[in-house]
C-alpha cells in the first residue's frame, strides 16, 4: 500500500483509543470539562455501567453558541493558546481532544448555554459526524449525553466488561473528583439510583464521609492544615488531607488516594511514602487508608506524560516524597492511635472505689521485684510514682487526658487463655495481648538505649559460642556488621562460614545464642532494600520479638502489673513494633450499649 494521510474520522478513532478506553474515561473527561468551566454542581448519571448512556450535567460557564461546533473538533480548546502555556497548566483539560474523541466513537449530544447568552444550543454528533445543530432553551451550563459507546468500534466494545464492572470504574472516578473538589456538589446516579451526593460544603471531611462512609470518616486523622481554603499551588510541596487511624488498615493500596493540584494521580512512590509513614503502626502486608492532597507549583511538575494524565513527572520527586512522608508521619505520631471515646459516658463506680483502686495501683509498685519477665535491669520509673501529688481521682475525672499519657492507669484484673491480660481503666475494659505489649515495651527500651549510648546493652557470653551458617546468612553478617554491633551482638569471624558469638543483646540473656543469632539473621535476610537507621530498627524489632514473653505463658499478678505499668509508660503503647494492636479497649459506653442499658 502506498503511504497516505488517513481521513480525519480514522485519525480520530485512533486518537479516541488513547483517551476513551472505557465508559469511566468518558465520565472523567466530562467531569473535568465541567470543573474547568467553574461548575458548582455536577450531576453524573449512567445507565448500564455507562455503556448505554452517560449524562453529565453542570452549572458552569456554558459554551457560546458560536463556539459549539469547535468544542467537538480535535485540538480545539479554550484552555491554552501557546506552547508556553503547556509549561504551567492550571486546568484539568488542555489537549482539546476529549469531546472530539468521545464523539467519534458514540452518539454524543451537547446541550449548552453560555452564562451571557439568552438561548442555548443543541448539537448532535454521531460517530464523529455532526448530525445537526439547533437553538434550544437550557439553564446556564452544559449537559453532555453520550450513548452507544463504541457502537462503531466493535473491537473496543468487545473489551468492555459487564455493566457492573464498568459502573465500578465510574464510581471510582466520580469519587475521586468528589474528594478533589469538596466545594462542588456531586450527585452520582446509576440506573436511576442515587449512589451518593456530596454537600459541596468545601470541607474535605464532609466529602470523605459521603464517599468513604461516615464510619471511616470518624476514624480519619487530619494531615497538615486541612480545612484551609484551597491555596494557590506553592513552590514547595504542601501536603494536607486525611489518613486513616492505624486500626483502619486494608489488604491493598486501593484506599490510598493521592491528588496533585486536585488531579487524581497514580504514583507508586508517593503511595509508598504514605505506607512508610505508617512504619511500625501497621501490621506487615497491610496498607493504610488515605486521602492526600499535594499542592505544587505547576511549573515543577509535568502532567503531560500520558493522555489520561494519571501519571505525572515531578522535577524533584524526592522533595515531594519527603514532604508527603513527613506530613503523614507527623499527623500519626501526634494523634493517639486508639481513639478516646467521644461520648460522655463514664464508668460508674461504687462509693470508695477510686481510693480502693488507687491503693491497688500503688500496691502494684511494691511487687516490681517479683518480676520474672526478661526485663529486669533498671525498670523505668513508674508512671504512678512520677506524680508526687496524685490528685484524688485523676483518671476518672479526665478520661481523655490521662495526665498527658496515652494510656490511663490500668488495674489488672486477670489473665485469659494465658495470653491476654484483662484490665480495667477509667473508661471501660482493656484486653491486652501480653506478647505484643511486651514487644512494644522492649522496643521502646532498646531504642532509647541505642539513642542514649549509641548501642543496645549487651551481655557478654562466658564462653564464646561458635556458629556455622550458610552462605546467604554469612553474607548478611558481613553486610550488616555495624547494625548487628549497634544492636548488641558481637559476632567474630572464625573460619569459612563459621563465626564466634561473643555477646548478645542483654534482653536476650539466658536464651540459646545460636538460635537467637540464626533467627535474627534469617529475619534480616527478608529485609531487602533496607539500610541505615531503618535496618537497625528492624533488627531491634526482631530482637524484641524473640525476647518478649510468649502467648500461652501463665503470668503471675505481679508480672502482669509490671508489664502493664511499663506499657503505660510507652510513647506508643497501642501497637506493637510490627503495628499489630497491643490492646482492645471496650469503652463503658460500648458495654452499656451491648447490655442494652442505653
Ligand atoms: P479540553 O478540555 O482539553 O480543552 P475538550 O475536548 O474536553 O478539550 O473540550 C473542548 C472545549 O470545549 C473546552 O476547551 C471548552 O472550551 C469547551 N467545553 C467542553 N465541555 C465544557 C463544559 N462542560 N462547559 C464549558 N465548556 C466546555
Ligand atoms: Mg476536556
Coordinates of C-alpha atoms and ligand atoms in Angstrom, one line a residue:
X1 CA 0.0 0.0 0.0
X2 CA 1.3 3.5 -0.7
X3 CA 1.7 5.9 2.1
X4 CA -1.2 8.2 2.6
X5 CA -2.7 10.6 5.1
X6 CA -5.6 9.0 7.0
X7 CA -9.0 10.5 6.7
X8 CA -9.9 12.6 9.8
X9 CA -12.5 10.0 11.0
X10 CA -9.9 7.3 11.1
X11 CA -7.4 9.5 12.8
X12 CA -10.0 10.5 15.3
X13 CA -10.8 6.9 16.0
X14 CA -7.2 6.1 16.6
X15 CA -6.8 9.1 19.0
X16 CA -10.0 8.1 20.7
X17 CA -8.5 4.8 21.5
X18 CA -6.0 6.6 23.7
X19 CA -8.4 8.9 25.5
X20 CA -11.5 6.7 25.7
X21 CA -10.7 3.3 27.0
X22 CA -14.0 2.6 28.7
X23 CA -17.1 4.4 29.9
X24 CA -15.2 5.6 33.0
X25 CA -12.8 7.5 30.8
X26 CA -15.7 9.4 29.2
X27 CA -17.1 10.3 32.7
X28 CA -13.6 11.5 33.7
X29 CA -13.3 13.8 30.7
X30 CA -16.8 15.2 31.1
X31 CA -16.4 15.9 34.8
X32 CA -13.1 17.6 34.1
X33 CA -14.7 19.9 31.5
X34 CA -17.4 20.7 34.0
X35 CA -14.9 21.6 36.7
X36 CA -12.8 23.6 34.2
X37 CA -15.9 25.6 33.4
X38 CA -16.3 26.5 37.1
X39 CA -19.2 24.3 37.9
X40 CA -20.5 24.3 41.5
X41 CA -22.9 21.4 40.8
X42 CA -22.1 18.3 38.8
X43 CA -24.6 15.6 38.2
X44 CA -23.4 12.3 36.7
X45 CA -26.0 9.8 35.6
X46 CA -25.2 6.5 34.0
X47 CA -27.2 3.6 32.6
X48 CA -25.9 0.0 32.4
X49 CA -22.4 0.9 33.5
X50 CA -22.3 3.8 31.1
X51 CA -22.4 1.5 28.1
X52 CA -25.9 2.5 27.2
X53 CA -25.8 6.1 28.4
X54 CA -23.7 8.6 30.3
X55 CA -25.1 12.0 31.1
X56 CA -23.1 14.8 32.8
X57 CA -24.8 18.0 33.7
X58 CA -23.1 21.1 35.1
X59 CA -23.9 24.7 36.0
X60 CA -20.6 26.0 34.7
X61 CA -19.9 28.8 32.2
X62 CA -21.5 27.1 29.2
X63 CA -20.2 27.4 25.7
X64 CA -21.0 30.4 23.5
X65 CA -23.3 29.3 20.6
X66 CA -20.7 30.4 18.0
X67 CA -18.0 28.1 19.5
X68 CA -20.1 25.0 19.9
X69 CA -19.0 23.3 16.7
X70 CA -15.4 23.9 17.7
X71 CA -15.8 22.1 21.0
X72 CA -16.1 18.8 19.3
X73 CA -13.3 19.4 16.9
X74 CA -9.9 17.8 17.6
X75 CA -7.2 20.0 19.1
X76 CA -9.7 22.8 19.7
X77 CA -9.5 24.1 23.2
X78 CA -10.2 27.3 25.1
X79 CA -7.7 26.5 27.8
X80 CA -4.3 27.0 26.3
X81 CA -3.2 29.1 23.4
X82 CA 0.6 28.8 23.1
X83 CA 3.3 26.2 23.6
X84 CA 4.5 28.2 26.6
X85 CA 1.1 27.6 28.3
X86 CA 2.0 23.9 28.4
X87 CA 4.7 24.7 30.9
X88 CA 2.3 25.7 33.7
X89 CA -1.1 24.1 33.2
X90 CA -3.8 25.2 35.6
X91 CA -6.8 23.5 34.2
X92 CA -7.7 19.8 34.1
X93 CA -8.0 19.7 30.3
X94 CA -5.9 21.3 27.7
X95 CA -5.4 18.8 24.9
X96 CA -8.6 19.7 23.2
X97 CA -9.3 16.2 22.1
X98 CA -11.7 14.7 24.7
X99 CA -15.0 15.8 23.2
X100 CA -13.8 15.0 19.6
X101 CA -12.6 11.6 20.7
X102 CA -15.7 10.7 22.6
X103 CA -17.9 12.0 19.7
X104 CA -16.0 9.8 17.2
X105 CA -17.0 6.6 19.0
X106 CA -20.5 7.3 20.2
X107 CA -23.7 9.2 19.7
X108 CA -23.0 12.5 21.5
X109 CA -25.5 15.2 22.3
X110 CA -24.2 18.5 23.7
X111 CA -26.7 21.0 25.1
X112 CA -25.2 24.2 26.5
X113 CA -26.0 27.8 27.2
X114 CA -23.4 30.4 27.9
X115 CA -24.0 32.5 31.0
X116 CA -24.2 35.6 29.0
X117 CA -26.4 34.4 26.1
X118 CA -30.1 34.2 26.1
X119 CA -30.6 30.9 24.2
X120 CA -28.8 27.6 24.3
X121 CA -27.5 25.3 21.6
X122 CA -28.0 21.6 21.0
X123 CA -25.5 19.8 18.9
X124 CA -25.7 16.1 17.9
X125 CA -22.7 14.2 16.7
X126 CA -22.8 10.6 15.6
X127 CA -19.5 8.7 15.1
X128 CA -17.7 11.9 14.6
X129 CA -20.1 13.4 12.1
X130 CA -22.2 16.4 13.1
X131 CA -25.8 15.5 12.5
X132 CA -27.5 18.7 13.4
X133 CA -27.3 21.9 15.5
X134 CA -30.3 23.8 16.8
X135 CA -31.2 26.6 19.3
X136 CA -32.8 25.4 22.5
X137 CA -33.6 26.5 26.0
X138 CA -31.2 25.3 28.7
X139 CA -30.2 26.6 32.1
X140 CA -26.7 28.2 32.1
X141 CA -24.3 25.4 31.9
X142 CA -23.7 22.3 29.9
X143 CA -25.2 18.8 29.6
X144 CA -23.4 16.2 27.6
X145 CA -25.1 12.9 26.8
X146 CA -23.1 10.0 25.4
X147 CA -24.9 7.0 24.1
X148 CA -24.0 3.7 22.5
X149 CA -20.3 4.0 23.3
X150 CA -18.0 2.1 20.8
X151 CA -21.0 1.3 18.5
X152 CA -18.7 1.8 15.6
X153 CA -15.6 0.2 17.1
X154 CA -16.6 -3.4 17.7
X155 CA -13.1 -4.4 18.8
X156 CA -13.3 -1.9 21.7
X157 CA -16.8 -2.9 22.5
X158 CA -15.7 -6.5 22.9
X159 CA -13.3 -5.5 25.6
X160 CA -15.9 -3.9 27.8
X161 CA -16.6 -5.8 31.0
X162 CA -20.0 -6.3 32.5
X163 CA -22.1 -3.2 33.3
X164 CA -21.4 -3.8 36.9
X165 CA -17.7 -3.7 36.5
X166 CA -17.8 -0.6 34.3
X167 CA -20.1 1.0 36.9
X168 CA -17.5 0.2 39.5
X169 CA -14.8 2.1 37.5
X170 CA -17.1 5.0 37.1
X171 CA -17.9 5.1 40.8
X172 CA -14.2 5.4 41.5
X173 CA -13.8 8.2 39.0
X174 CA -16.7 10.2 40.4
X175 CA -15.5 9.5 44.0
X176 CA -12.0 10.9 43.2
X177 CA -13.4 14.2 41.9
X178 CA -15.8 14.5 44.8
X179 CA -12.7 14.2 47.1
X180 CA -10.7 16.6 45.0
X181 CA -13.4 19.3 44.8
X182 CA -15.2 19.3 48.1
X183 CA -16.7 22.7 47.3
X184 CA -18.6 21.2 44.3
X185 CA -21.8 19.3 44.9
X186 CA -21.6 16.0 43.1
X187 CA -24.5 13.8 42.5
X188 CA -23.9 10.3 41.2
X189 CA -26.8 8.3 39.9
X190 CA -26.6 4.8 38.4
X191 CA -29.6 3.1 36.8
X192 CA -31.9 5.6 38.4
X193 CA -30.5 5.1 41.9
X194 CA -28.7 7.9 43.7
X195 CA -25.4 6.3 44.7
X196 CA -24.1 9.4 46.5
X197 CA -24.3 13.1 46.8
X198 CA -21.7 15.3 48.3
X199 CA -22.8 18.5 50.1
X200 CA -20.4 20.8 48.3
X201 CA -19.6 22.4 51.6
X202 CA -15.9 22.9 50.8
X203 CA -14.9 20.7 53.8
X204 CA -12.8 17.8 52.7
X205 CA -14.0 15.7 55.6
X206 CA -17.7 16.1 54.5
X207 CA -16.7 14.7 51.1
X208 CA -14.8 11.9 52.8
X209 CA -17.8 11.0 54.9
X210 CA -20.0 10.7 51.8
X211 CA -17.6 8.9 49.6
X212 CA -15.9 6.6 52.1
X213 CA -18.6 6.4 54.7
X214 CA -19.3 8.1 58.0
X215 CA -17.6 5.4 60.0
X216 CA -14.4 5.7 58.2
X217 CA -14.5 9.5 58.2
X218 CA -14.8 9.3 62.0
X219 CA -11.5 7.4 62.2
X220 CA -9.6 9.8 60.0
X221 CA -6.7 11.8 61.3
X222 CA -6.1 15.3 59.7
X223 CA -2.8 15.8 58.0
X224 CA -1.4 19.4 57.6
X225 CA -3.8 22.3 57.6
X226 CA -6.8 20.5 56.2
X227 CA -9.7 22.8 56.1
X228 CA -7.9 25.9 54.8
X229 CA -9.2 27.5 51.7
X230 CA -7.7 25.9 48.6
X231 CA -4.4 27.6 48.2
X232 CA -2.5 28.7 45.2
X233 CA -0.1 25.9 44.5
X234 CA 3.1 26.8 46.2
X235 CA 6.7 26.3 45.1
X236 CA 7.4 23.8 47.9
X237 CA 5.1 20.8 48.1
X238 CA 2.2 21.5 50.5
X239 CA 0.6 18.3 51.8
X240 CA -2.8 18.0 53.5
X241 CA -5.7 15.7 53.8
X242 CA -6.8 12.8 56.0
X243 CA -5.2 9.5 56.8
X244 CA -6.9 6.6 58.5
X245 CA -6.3 5.6 62.0
X246 CA -3.8 2.7 62.0
X247 CA -6.6 0.4 63.1
X248 CA -8.3 1.0 59.8
X249 CA -5.8 -0.9 57.7
X250 CA -6.6 -2.7 54.4
X251 CA -5.2 -5.5 52.4
X252 CA -4.1 -3.4 49.4
X253 CA -3.2 0.1 48.4
X254 CA -6.6 0.8 46.8
X255 CA -7.6 3.0 49.7
X256 CA -4.7 5.4 49.2
X257 CA -5.9 8.3 47.1
X258 CA -3.5 11.0 46.1
X259 CA -4.2 14.3 44.4
X260 CA -1.7 16.6 42.8
X261 CA -3.1 20.1 42.4
X262 CA -6.5 18.5 42.6
X263 CA -5.8 16.0 39.9
X264 CA -6.1 12.3 41.0
X265 CA -2.8 10.7 40.2
X266 CA -1.4 7.2 40.4
X267 CA 2.1 7.4 41.8
X268 CA 3.7 4.3 43.3
X269 CA 6.4 6.3 45.0
X270 CA 4.1 8.7 46.7
X271 CA 1.8 5.9 47.9
X272 CA 4.9 4.2 49.2
X273 CA 5.8 7.4 51.1
X274 CA 2.4 7.2 52.9
X275 CA 2.9 3.5 53.6
X276 CA 6.3 4.2 55.0
X277 CA 4.9 6.9 57.3
X278 CA 2.9 4.1 59.0
X279 CA 6.1 2.1 59.7
X280 CA 5.5 0.2 63.0
X281 CA 1.9 1.4 63.1
X282 CA 0.6 -1.2 60.7
X283 CA 0.9 -5.0 60.5
X284 CA 3.3 -6.2 57.8
X285 CA 1.5 -6.5 54.5
X286 CA -1.4 -4.2 55.4
X287 CA -2.0 -0.8 53.9
X288 CA -3.4 2.4 55.3
X289 CA -6.4 4.5 54.1
X290 CA -5.5 7.9 53.0
X291 CA -6.8 10.9 51.0
X292 CA -3.8 13.1 50.5
X293 CA -3.6 16.4 48.5
X294 CA -0.3 17.7 47.3
X295 CA -0.2 21.3 46.1
X296 CA 2.8 22.2 44.0
X297 CA 3.7 25.0 41.5
X298 CA 2.6 23.6 38.2
X299 CA 5.9 24.5 36.7
X300 CA 7.5 21.9 38.9
X301 CA 5.5 19.0 37.5
X302 CA 4.8 17.6 34.1
X303 CA 1.2 16.4 33.7
X304 CA 1.5 15.9 30.0
X305 CA 3.0 12.4 30.2
X306 CA 0.0 10.4 29.2
X307 CA -3.3 11.3 27.6
X308 CA -5.2 10.3 30.7
X309 CA -2.9 12.4 32.9
X310 CA -3.0 10.0 35.8
X311 CA 0.8 9.8 35.6
X312 CA 2.9 12.8 36.3
X313 CA 6.6 13.6 36.4
X314 CA 8.0 15.7 39.2
X315 CA 11.0 17.9 38.7
X316 CA 12.2 17.0 42.2
X317 CA 10.5 13.7 43.1
X318 CA 12.4 13.3 46.3
X319 CA 11.3 16.6 47.7
X320 CA 7.7 15.6 47.1
X321 CA 8.2 12.1 48.6
X322 CA 9.8 13.5 51.7
X323 CA 7.1 16.2 52.2
X324 CA 4.3 13.6 52.0
X325 CA 6.1 11.1 54.3
X326 CA 6.9 13.8 56.8
X327 CA 3.4 15.3 56.9
X328 CA 1.7 11.9 57.3
X329 CA 4.1 10.7 59.9
X330 CA 3.8 13.9 61.9
X331 CA 0.0 13.5 61.9
X332 CA 0.2 9.9 63.0
X333 CA 2.7 10.5 65.8
X334 CA 0.7 13.4 67.1
X335 CA -2.6 11.7 67.3
X336 CA -3.3 8.9 69.7
X337 CA -3.7 5.8 67.5
X338 CA -6.6 4.5 69.5
X339 CA -9.3 7.0 69.7
X340 CA -10.7 8.0 73.1
X341 CA -14.4 7.7 73.1
X342 CA -16.2 11.0 72.4
X343 CA -19.3 10.2 74.3
X344 CA -19.7 11.5 77.8
X345 CA -20.4 8.2 79.4
X346 CA -18.4 7.4 82.5
X347 CA -17.6 4.2 84.2
X348 CA -19.9 4.2 87.1
X349 CA -18.2 3.4 90.4
X350 CA -19.4 2.3 93.7
X351 CA -18.5 4.6 96.7
X352 CA -14.9 4.4 97.8
X353 CA -14.0 2.7 94.6
X354 CA -11.5 5.3 93.5
X355 CA -9.5 5.2 96.7
X356 CA -9.5 1.4 96.6
X357 CA -8.4 1.4 93.0
X358 CA -5.6 3.9 93.7
X359 CA -4.3 1.7 96.6
X360 CA -4.4 -1.3 94.3
X361 CA -2.4 0.6 91.8
X362 CA 0.1 1.6 94.4
X363 CA 0.3 -1.9 95.8
X364 CA 1.4 -2.9 92.3
X365 CA 4.6 -0.9 92.6
X366 CA 6.0 -2.8 95.5
X367 CA 5.9 -6.1 93.7
X368 CA 8.0 -4.9 90.8
X369 CA 10.9 -7.1 92.1
X370 CA 8.9 -10.2 91.7
X371 CA 9.1 -9.7 88.0
X372 CA 10.4 -12.7 86.2
X373 CA 10.0 -11.4 82.7
X374 CA 13.3 -10.8 81.0
X375 CA 13.1 -7.1 81.6
X376 CA 14.8 -6.9 85.0
X377 CA 17.5 -4.3 84.7
X378 CA 16.6 -0.8 85.7
X379 CA 12.9 -0.8 85.2
X380 CA 11.8 2.7 84.1
X381 CA 10.2 5.0 86.6
X382 CA 6.6 4.0 87.3
X383 CA 4.0 6.4 85.9
X384 CA 2.3 6.4 89.2
X385 CA 5.4 7.4 91.2
X386 CA 6.2 10.2 88.7
X387 CA 3.5 12.4 90.1
X388 CA 4.4 13.4 93.6
X389 CA 0.9 14.8 94.4
X390 CA -1.6 12.5 92.8
X391 CA -5.0 14.1 92.6
X392 CA -7.6 12.1 94.4
X393 CA -9.1 10.7 91.3
X394 CA -7.3 12.0 88.2
X395 CA -8.1 9.4 85.6
X396 CA -11.7 9.2 86.4
X397 CA -12.4 12.9 86.2
X398 CA -10.5 13.4 83.0
X399 CA -10.6 10.2 81.0
X400 CA -9.5 11.8 77.8
X401 CA -6.4 13.3 79.3
X402 CA -4.7 10.7 81.4
X403 CA -2.1 13.1 82.7
X404 CA -0.6 13.7 79.4
X405 CA -0.1 10.0 78.9
X406 CA -1.5 8.0 76.1
X407 CA -2.8 5.3 78.4
X408 CA -4.7 5.9 81.6
X409 CA -3.7 4.0 84.7
X410 CA -5.0 0.4 84.5
X411 CA -5.9 -2.0 87.1
X412 CA -5.0 -5.6 86.2
X413 CA -7.9 -8.0 86.8
X414 CA -6.5 -11.2 85.5
X415 CA -5.3 -13.3 82.5
X416 CA -7.4 -15.0 79.9
X417 CA -6.1 -18.1 78.0
X418 CA -2.6 -17.4 79.3
X419 CA -2.3 -14.9 76.5
X420 CA -4.3 -11.8 77.3
X421 CA -4.3 -9.6 80.3
X422 CA -7.7 -8.2 81.4
X423 CA -7.5 -4.7 82.9
X424 CA -9.9 -2.0 84.0
X425 CA -9.4 1.7 83.2
X426 CA -11.3 4.8 84.0
X427 CA -13.4 4.3 80.9
X428 CA -14.0 0.6 80.4
X429 CA -12.3 -2.6 79.8
X430 CA -8.9 -3.3 78.3
X431 CA -7.7 -6.6 76.9
X432 CA -4.0 -6.6 76.4
X433 CA -2.1 -9.0 74.2
X434 CA 0.8 -9.9 76.5
X435 CA 3.3 -10.7 73.7
X436 CA 2.5 -7.6 71.6
X437 CA 2.6 -5.4 74.7
X438 CA 5.9 -6.8 75.9
X439 CA 7.3 -6.3 72.4
X440 CA 6.3 -2.7 72.5
X441 CA 7.9 -2.2 75.9
X442 CA 11.1 -3.8 74.9
X443 CA 11.2 -2.0 71.6
X444 CA 11.0 1.4 73.2
X445 CA 13.5 0.5 75.8
X446 CA 16.1 -0.7 73.3
X447 CA 15.5 2.2 71.0
X448 CA 16.1 4.5 74.0
X449 CA 19.3 2.7 74.9
X450 CA 20.5 3.0 71.4
X451 CA 19.8 6.7 71.3
X452 CA 21.4 7.2 74.7
X453 CA 24.5 5.0 74.3
X454 CA 24.8 4.6 70.6
X455 CA 24.1 0.9 71.1
X456 CA 21.9 -1.6 72.8
X457 CA 23.1 -3.1 76.1
X458 CA 24.8 -6.4 75.5
X459 CA 25.5 -9.5 77.6
X460 CA 29.0 -11.0 77.1
X461 CA 28.9 -14.8 76.9
X462 CA 31.1 -16.6 79.4
X463 CA 32.4 -18.7 76.6
X464 CA 32.0 -17.6 73.0
X465 CA 29.7 -19.9 71.1
X466 CA 30.7 -21.0 67.5
X467 CA 28.0 -20.9 64.8
X468 CA 28.2 -22.2 61.2
X469 CA 25.8 -20.5 58.8
X470 CA 25.0 -20.9 55.1
X471 CA 26.5 -18.5 52.6
X472 CA 23.4 -16.3 52.5
X473 CA 23.5 -15.7 56.2
X474 CA 27.3 -15.3 56.1
X475 CA 26.7 -12.5 53.6
X476 CA 24.2 -10.9 56.0
X477 CA 26.7 -11.0 58.8
X478 CA 29.3 -9.3 56.6
X479 CA 26.9 -6.7 55.1
X480 CA 25.2 -5.7 58.4
X481 CA 28.1 -5.9 60.8
X482 CA 27.7 -2.4 62.0
X483 CA 23.9 -2.7 62.6
X484 CA 24.4 -6.0 64.4
X485 CA 27.0 -4.5 66.6
X486 CA 24.8 -1.4 67.4
X487 CA 22.0 -3.8 68.3
X488 CA 24.0 -5.7 71.0
X489 CA 25.6 -8.5 69.0
X490 CA 29.3 -9.3 69.0
X491 CA 30.0 -11.7 66.2
X492 CA 33.5 -12.5 65.1
X493 CA 34.8 -14.3 62.0
X494 CA 36.2 -17.7 63.0
X495 CA 36.7 -19.6 59.7
X496 CA 34.9 -20.1 56.5
X497 CA 31.2 -19.6 57.2
X498 CA 31.9 -20.1 60.9
X499 CA 31.6 -17.3 63.5
X500 CA 32.1 -16.9 67.2
X501 CA 29.2 -15.3 69.1
X502 CA 30.8 -13.3 71.9
X503 CA 27.8 -11.2 73.1
X504 CA 24.1 -11.0 72.5
X505 CA 21.6 -8.2 73.5
X506 CA 21.1 -8.1 77.2
X507 CA 17.4 -8.6 76.9
X508 CA 18.1 -12.0 75.3
X509 CA 20.4 -13.2 78.1
X510 CA 19.6 -16.7 79.1
X511 CA 18.5 -17.7 75.6
X512 CA 20.3 -20.0 73.3
X513 CA 22.8 -17.7 71.5
X514 CA 22.9 -19.9 68.4
X515 CA 19.2 -19.9 67.9
X516 CA 18.9 -16.2 68.6
X517 CA 21.6 -15.3 66.1
X518 CA 20.2 -17.6 63.4
X519 CA 16.7 -16.3 63.8
X520 CA 17.8 -12.7 63.7
X521 CA 19.9 -13.3 60.6
X522 CA 17.0 -15.0 58.9
X523 CA 14.8 -12.1 59.7
X524 CA 17.4 -9.7 58.3
X525 CA 17.6 -11.8 55.1
X526 CA 14.0 -10.9 54.5
X527 CA 14.6 -7.2 54.9
X528 CA 15.9 -6.5 51.4
X529 CA 16.5 -2.9 50.4
X530 CA 16.5 -1.6 53.9
X531 CA 19.5 0.2 55.2
X532 CA 20.8 2.6 57.9
X533 CA 18.5 3.5 60.8
X534 CA 15.6 1.7 59.4
X535 CA 17.6 -1.5 59.2
X536 CA 18.7 -1.1 62.8
X537 CA 15.1 -0.5 63.8
X538 CA 14.0 -3.7 62.1
X539 CA 16.8 -5.6 63.8
X540 CA 15.7 -4.3 67.2
X541 CA 12.2 -5.3 66.3
X542 CA 13.4 -8.8 65.6
X543 CA 15.2 -8.9 69.0
X544 CA 12.1 -7.8 70.8
X545 CA 10.0 -10.4 69.1
X546 CA 12.4 -13.0 70.3
X547 CA 12.7 -11.6 73.8
X548 CA 9.1 -10.9 74.5
X549 CA 7.0 -13.1 76.7
X550 CA 5.0 -15.5 74.5
X551 CA 1.3 -16.1 74.3
X552 CA 0.3 -19.2 76.3
X553 CA 2.7 -18.4 79.2
X554 CA 1.0 -18.1 82.5
X555 CA 1.9 -14.8 84.3
X556 CA 1.7 -14.0 87.9
X557 CA -0.3 -11.0 89.0
X558 CA 2.9 -9.1 89.8
X559 CA 4.3 -9.9 86.3
X560 CA 1.1 -8.6 84.7
X561 CA 1.1 -5.5 86.8
X562 CA 4.7 -4.8 85.9
X563 CA 4.1 -5.3 82.3
X564 CA 1.0 -3.1 82.2
X565 CA 2.9 -0.4 84.2
X566 CA 5.7 -0.4 81.6
X567 CA 3.2 -0.3 78.8
X568 CA 1.6 2.8 80.4
X569 CA 5.0 4.5 80.2
X570 CA 5.4 3.8 76.5
X571 CA 5.3 6.5 73.9
X572 CA 3.2 4.5 71.5
X573 CA 1.5 1.9 73.7
X574 CA -1.3 0.9 71.4
X575 CA 0.6 -1.0 68.8
X576 CA 3.5 -3.5 68.8
X577 CA 6.5 -2.6 66.7
X578 CA 5.0 -4.6 63.8
X579 CA 1.9 -2.4 64.1
X580 CA -0.4 -5.0 65.5
X581 CA -2.6 -3.7 68.3
X582 CA -1.4 -4.4 71.8
X583 CA -4.8 -3.9 73.2
X584 CA -8.5 -3.8 72.7
X585 CA -10.5 -1.2 74.5
X586 CA -14.1 -1.7 75.2
X587 CA -15.5 1.5 76.4
X588 CA -18.0 1.9 79.2
X589 CA -20.4 3.2 76.6
X590 CA -19.9 0.2 74.4
X591 CA -20.5 -2.1 77.3
X592 CA -23.6 -0.2 78.2
X593 CA -24.8 -0.5 74.6
X594 CA -24.1 -4.2 74.5
X595 CA -26.1 -4.7 77.7
X596 CA -28.9 -2.7 76.3
X597 CA -28.6 0.0 79.0
X598 CA -28.5 2.8 76.6
Ligands
LIG1 P1 -10.1 20.4 26.6 O1 -10.9 20.2 27.9 O2 -8.8 19.7 26.6 O3 -10.0 21.8 26.2 P2 -12.3 19.1 25.3 O4 -12.4 18.4 24.1 O5 -12.6 18.3 26.6 O6 -10.9 19.7 25.4 O7 -13.3 20.4 25.3 C1 -13.1 21.3 24.3 C2 -13.6 22.7 24.7 O8 -15.0 22.7 24.9 C3 -13.0 23.1 26.0 O9 -11.8 23.8 25.9 C4 -14.1 24.1 26.5 O10 -13.9 25.4 26.0 C5 -15.4 23.5 25.9 N1 -16.1 22.7 26.9 C6 -16.2 21.4 26.9 N2 -17.0 21.0 27.9 C7 -17.5 22.1 28.5 C8 -18.3 22.3 29.6 N3 -18.9 21.3 30.4 N4 -18.6 23.6 30.0 C9 -18.0 24.6 29.3 N5 -17.2 24.5 28.2 C10 -16.9 23.2 27.9
LIG2 MG1 -11.6 18.4 28.5

